[in-house]
Amino acid sequence: HVQLVESGGGSVQAGGSLRLSCAASGDPHDYNYMAWFRQAPGKEREGVAVACTTGPDTYYADSVKGRFTVSRDNAKKMVYLEMNNLKSEDTAMYYCAADWVTIMTWDTALDFRTYNYWGRGTQVTVS
């Protein structure tokens, strides 16, 4: 069983930066992809960025490409989301997710139904 705990959220002005962290516990063989999703009030959960833990693959939503960077540290069982040039529309609860996926595509990487392991989220507010 994999448990995920997010941290690093907070309030920031537009144009600012934040770095989110997600710590995983449990068997790392239970997942090979770790992802960040976000959900704003009244909106569906959307995929933001995904990193493969066994290779270099990353996936990004078009809305964050060039501003957000996902990275991982397998030794520490961590995944990070560096967010720069934040906009008000980035305001949301950010969730970490993980799972084992044999064949990943851009569509499945950013689909919340792909992942069975979820953290409780960390709030990001951009004003």
PDB file of C-alpha atoms in Angstrom:
ATOM      1  CA  HIS A   1       0.000   0.000   0.000  1.00  0.00           C
ATOM      2  CA  VAL A   2       1.315   3.427  -0.975  1.00  0.00           C
ATOM      3  CA  GLN A   3       0.687   6.560   1.061  1.00  0.00           C
ATOM      4  CA  LEU A   4       1.321  10.044  -0.305  1.00  0.00           C
ATOM      5  CA  VAL A   5       1.687  13.275   1.665  1.00  0.00           C
ATOM      6  CA  GLU A   6       1.867  16.667  -0.022  1.00  0.00           C
ATOM      7  CA  SER A   7       3.440  19.823   1.362  1.00  0.00           C
ATOM      8  CA  GLY A   8       4.570  23.241   0.208  1.00  0.00           C
ATOM      9  CA  GLY A   9       1.287  24.905  -0.640  1.00  0.00           C
ATOM     10  CA  GLY A  10       0.486  28.440   0.385  1.00  0.00           C
ATOM     11  CA  SER A  11      -0.545  31.886  -0.758  1.00  0.00           C
ATOM     12  CA  VAL A  12       1.492  33.802  -3.313  1.00  0.00           C
ATOM     13  CA  GLN A  13       1.057  36.818  -5.523  1.00  0.00           C
ATOM     14  CA  ALA A  14       0.656  36.467  -9.242  1.00  0.00           C
ATOM     15  CA  GLY A  15       4.026  36.040 -10.915  1.00  0.00           C
ATOM     16  CA  GLY A  16       5.470  34.348  -7.852  1.00  0.00           C
ATOM     17  CA  SER A  17       6.740  30.812  -7.328  1.00  0.00           C
ATOM     18  CA  LEU A  18       6.054  27.824  -5.122  1.00  0.00           C
ATOM     19  CA  ARG A  19       7.548  24.378  -4.818  1.00  0.00           C
ATOM     20  CA  LEU A  20       5.302  21.488  -3.879  1.00  0.00           C
ATOM     21  CA  SER A  21       6.645  18.248  -2.464  1.00  0.00           C
ATOM     22  CA  CYS A  22       5.095  14.809  -2.248  1.00  0.00           C
ATOM     23  CA  ALA A  23       6.521  12.127   0.016  1.00  0.00           C
ATOM     24  CA  ALA A  24       5.676   8.516  -0.736  1.00  0.00           C
ATOM     25  CA  SER A  25       5.786   5.662   1.713  1.00  0.00           C
ATOM     26  CA  GLY A  26       5.271   1.988   1.098  1.00  0.00           C
ATOM     27  CA  ASP A  27       6.649  -0.278  -1.603  1.00  0.00           C
ATOM     28  CA  PRO A  28       8.124   1.767  -4.476  1.00  0.00           C
ATOM     29  CA  HIS A  29       7.539  -1.235  -6.745  1.00  0.00           C
ATOM     30  CA  ASP A  30       3.815  -0.459  -6.496  1.00  0.00           C
ATOM     31  CA  TYR A  31       4.196   2.601  -8.712  1.00  0.00           C
ATOM     32  CA  ASN A  32       6.261   3.792 -11.641  1.00  0.00           C
ATOM     33  CA  TYR A  33       4.484   7.072 -12.268  1.00  0.00           C
ATOM     34  CA  MET A  34       3.931   9.940  -9.860  1.00  0.00           C
ATOM     35  CA  ALA A  35       1.667  12.793 -10.811  1.00  0.00           C
ATOM     36  CA  TRP A  36       0.297  16.127  -9.753  1.00  0.00           C
ATOM     37  CA  PHE A  37      -3.350  17.001 -10.164  1.00  0.00           C
ATOM     38  CA  ARG A  38      -5.324  20.028  -9.098  1.00  0.00           C
ATOM     39  CA  GLN A  39      -8.941  20.816  -8.427  1.00  0.00           C
ATOM     40  CA  ALA A  40     -10.509  24.222  -8.077  1.00  0.00           C
ATOM     41  CA  PRO A  41     -13.938  24.671  -6.463  1.00  0.00           C
ATOM     42  CA  GLY A  42     -16.706  23.630  -8.823  1.00  0.00           C
ATOM     43  CA  LYS A  43     -14.265  22.220 -11.373  1.00  0.00           C
ATOM     44  CA  GLU A  44     -13.115  18.740 -12.306  1.00  0.00           C
ATOM     45  CA  ARG A  45      -9.792  17.388 -11.130  1.00  0.00           C
ATOM     46  CA  GLU A  46      -7.239  18.042 -13.850  1.00  0.00           C
ATOM     47  CA  GLY A  47      -3.833  16.597 -14.507  1.00  0.00           C
ATOM     48  CA  VAL A  48      -0.942  19.038 -14.195  1.00  0.00           C
ATOM     49  CA  ALA A  49       2.339  17.138 -14.501  1.00  0.00           C
ATOM     50  CA  VAL A  50       3.573  13.551 -14.404  1.00  0.00           C
ATOM     51  CA  ALA A  51       6.963  11.962 -13.918  1.00  0.00           C
ATOM     52  CA  CYS A  52       8.050   8.414 -14.592  1.00  0.00           C
ATOM     53  CA  THR A  53      10.110   6.993 -11.724  1.00  0.00           C
ATOM     54  CA  THR A  54      11.836   4.404 -13.912  1.00  0.00           C
ATOM     55  CA  GLY A  55      12.718   6.611 -16.861  1.00  0.00           C
ATOM     56  CA  PRO A  56      12.948  10.191 -18.111  1.00  0.00           C
ATOM     57  CA  ASP A  57       9.356  10.584 -19.331  1.00  0.00           C
ATOM     58  CA  THR A  58       7.388  13.589 -18.174  1.00  0.00           C
ATOM     59  CA  TYR A  59       3.995  14.908 -19.198  1.00  0.00           C
ATOM     60  CA  TYR A  60       2.508  18.354 -18.739  1.00  0.00           C
ATOM     61  CA  ALA A  61      -0.840  19.980 -19.208  1.00  0.00           C
ATOM     62  CA  ASP A  62      -0.710  22.666 -21.890  1.00  0.00           C
ATOM     63  CA  SER A  63      -1.799  25.265 -19.345  1.00  0.00           C
ATOM     64  CA  VAL A  64       1.370  24.838 -17.277  1.00  0.00           C
ATOM     65  CA  LYS A  65       3.948  23.953 -19.900  1.00  0.00           C
ATOM     66  CA  GLY A  66       6.940  26.262 -19.630  1.00  0.00           C
ATOM     67  CA  ARG A  67       5.963  27.415 -16.136  1.00  0.00           C
ATOM     68  CA  PHE A  68       5.845  24.205 -14.071  1.00  0.00           C
ATOM     69  CA  THR A  69       8.530  21.550 -13.753  1.00  0.00           C
ATOM     70  CA  VAL A  70       8.049  18.092 -12.272  1.00  0.00           C
ATOM     71  CA  SER A  71      11.005  16.216 -10.836  1.00  0.00           C
ATOM     72  CA  ARG A  72      11.560  13.192  -8.638  1.00  0.00           C
ATOM     73  CA  ASP A  73      14.095  11.786  -6.228  1.00  0.00           C
ATOM     74  CA  ASN A  74      13.729   8.026  -6.140  1.00  0.00           C
ATOM     75  CA  ALA A  75      16.143   7.568  -3.253  1.00  0.00           C
ATOM     76  CA  LYS A  76      13.966   9.793  -1.092  1.00  0.00           C
ATOM     77  CA  LYS A  77      10.705   8.592  -2.683  1.00  0.00           C
ATOM     78  CA  MET A  78       9.777  12.176  -3.428  1.00  0.00           C
ATOM     79  CA  VAL A  79       8.240  14.016  -6.330  1.00  0.00           C
ATOM     80  CA  TYR A  80       8.310  17.781  -6.662  1.00  0.00           C
ATOM     81  CA  LEU A  81       6.411  20.400  -8.597  1.00  0.00           C
ATOM     82  CA  GLU A  82       8.251  23.668  -9.189  1.00  0.00           C
ATOM     83  CA  MET A  83       5.693  26.325 -10.122  1.00  0.00           C
ATOM     84  CA  ASN A  84       6.850  29.620 -11.588  1.00  0.00           C
ATOM     85  CA  ASN A  85       5.036  32.648 -12.963  1.00  0.00           C
ATOM     86  CA  LEU A  86       1.932  31.642 -11.071  1.00  0.00           C
ATOM     87  CA  LYS A  87      -1.419  32.954 -12.232  1.00  0.00           C
ATOM     88  CA  SER A  88      -4.728  33.357 -10.447  1.00  0.00           C
ATOM     89  CA  GLU A  89      -6.113  30.464 -12.479  1.00  0.00           C
ATOM     90  CA  ASP A  90      -3.538  28.184 -10.849  1.00  0.00           C
ATOM     91  CA  THR A  91      -5.422  28.538  -7.561  1.00  0.00           C
ATOM     92  CA  ALA A  92      -6.572  25.074  -6.532  1.00  0.00           C
ATOM     93  CA  MET A  93      -6.048  22.158  -4.203  1.00  0.00           C
ATOM     94  CA  TYR A  94      -3.052  20.242  -5.529  1.00  0.00           C
ATOM     95  CA  TYR A  95      -2.947  16.474  -5.159  1.00  0.00           C
ATOM     96  CA  CYS A  96      -0.173  13.963  -5.555  1.00  0.00           C
ATOM     97  CA  ALA A  97      -1.013  10.644  -7.195  1.00  0.00           C
ATOM     98  CA  ALA A  98       0.857   7.464  -8.046  1.00  0.00           C
ATOM     99  CA  ASP A  99       0.365   4.059  -9.632  1.00  0.00           C
ATOM    100  CA  TRP A 100       1.955   1.382 -11.754  1.00  0.00           C
ATOM    101  CA  VAL A 101       1.178   1.824 -15.448  1.00  0.00           C
ATOM    102  CA  THR A 102       2.467  -0.500 -18.148  1.00  0.00           C
ATOM    103  CA  ILE A 103       1.808   1.731 -21.152  1.00  0.00           C
ATOM    104  CA  MET A 104       1.457   5.463 -20.586  1.00  0.00           C
ATOM    105  CA  THR A 105       0.275   8.049 -23.073  1.00  0.00           C
ATOM    106  CA  TRP A 106      -0.237  11.785 -22.665  1.00  0.00           C
ATOM    107  CA  ASP A 107      -3.996  11.242 -22.342  1.00  0.00           C
ATOM    108  CA  THR A 108      -3.763   8.555 -19.690  1.00  0.00           C
ATOM    109  CA  ALA A 109      -0.974  10.330 -17.802  1.00  0.00           C
ATOM    110  CA  LEU A 110      -3.191  13.332 -17.117  1.00  0.00           C
ATOM    111  CA  ASP A 111      -6.374  11.341 -16.454  1.00  0.00           C
ATOM    112  CA  PHE A 112      -7.180  11.011 -12.754  1.00  0.00           C
ATOM    113  CA  ARG A 113      -8.723   7.578 -13.392  1.00  0.00           C
ATOM    114  CA  THR A 114      -5.245   6.203 -14.129  1.00  0.00           C
ATOM    115  CA  TYR A 115      -4.150   6.495 -10.489  1.00  0.00           C
ATOM    116  CA  ASN A 116      -5.242   4.585  -7.412  1.00  0.00           C
ATOM    117  CA  TYR A 117      -2.969   6.156  -4.812  1.00  0.00           C
ATOM    118  CA  TRP A 118      -3.747   9.720  -3.729  1.00  0.00           C
ATOM    119  CA  GLY A 119      -2.624  12.210  -1.149  1.00  0.00           C
ATOM    120  CA  ARG A 120      -4.938  14.557   0.730  1.00  0.00           C
ATOM    121  CA  GLY A 121      -3.815  17.671  -1.072  1.00  0.00           C
ATOM    122  CA  THR A 122      -2.169  20.999  -0.388  1.00  0.00           C
ATOM    123  CA  GLN A 123      -3.812  24.337  -1.134  1.00  0.00           C
ATOM    124  CA  VAL A 124      -2.276  26.839  -3.528  1.00  0.00           C
ATOM    125  CA  THR A 125      -3.784  30.324  -3.670  1.00  0.00           C
ATOM    126  CA  VAL A 126      -2.583  32.931  -6.165  1.00  0.00           C
ATOM    127  CA  SER A 127      -3.853  36.475  -5.820  1.00  0.00           C
TER     128      SER A 127
END
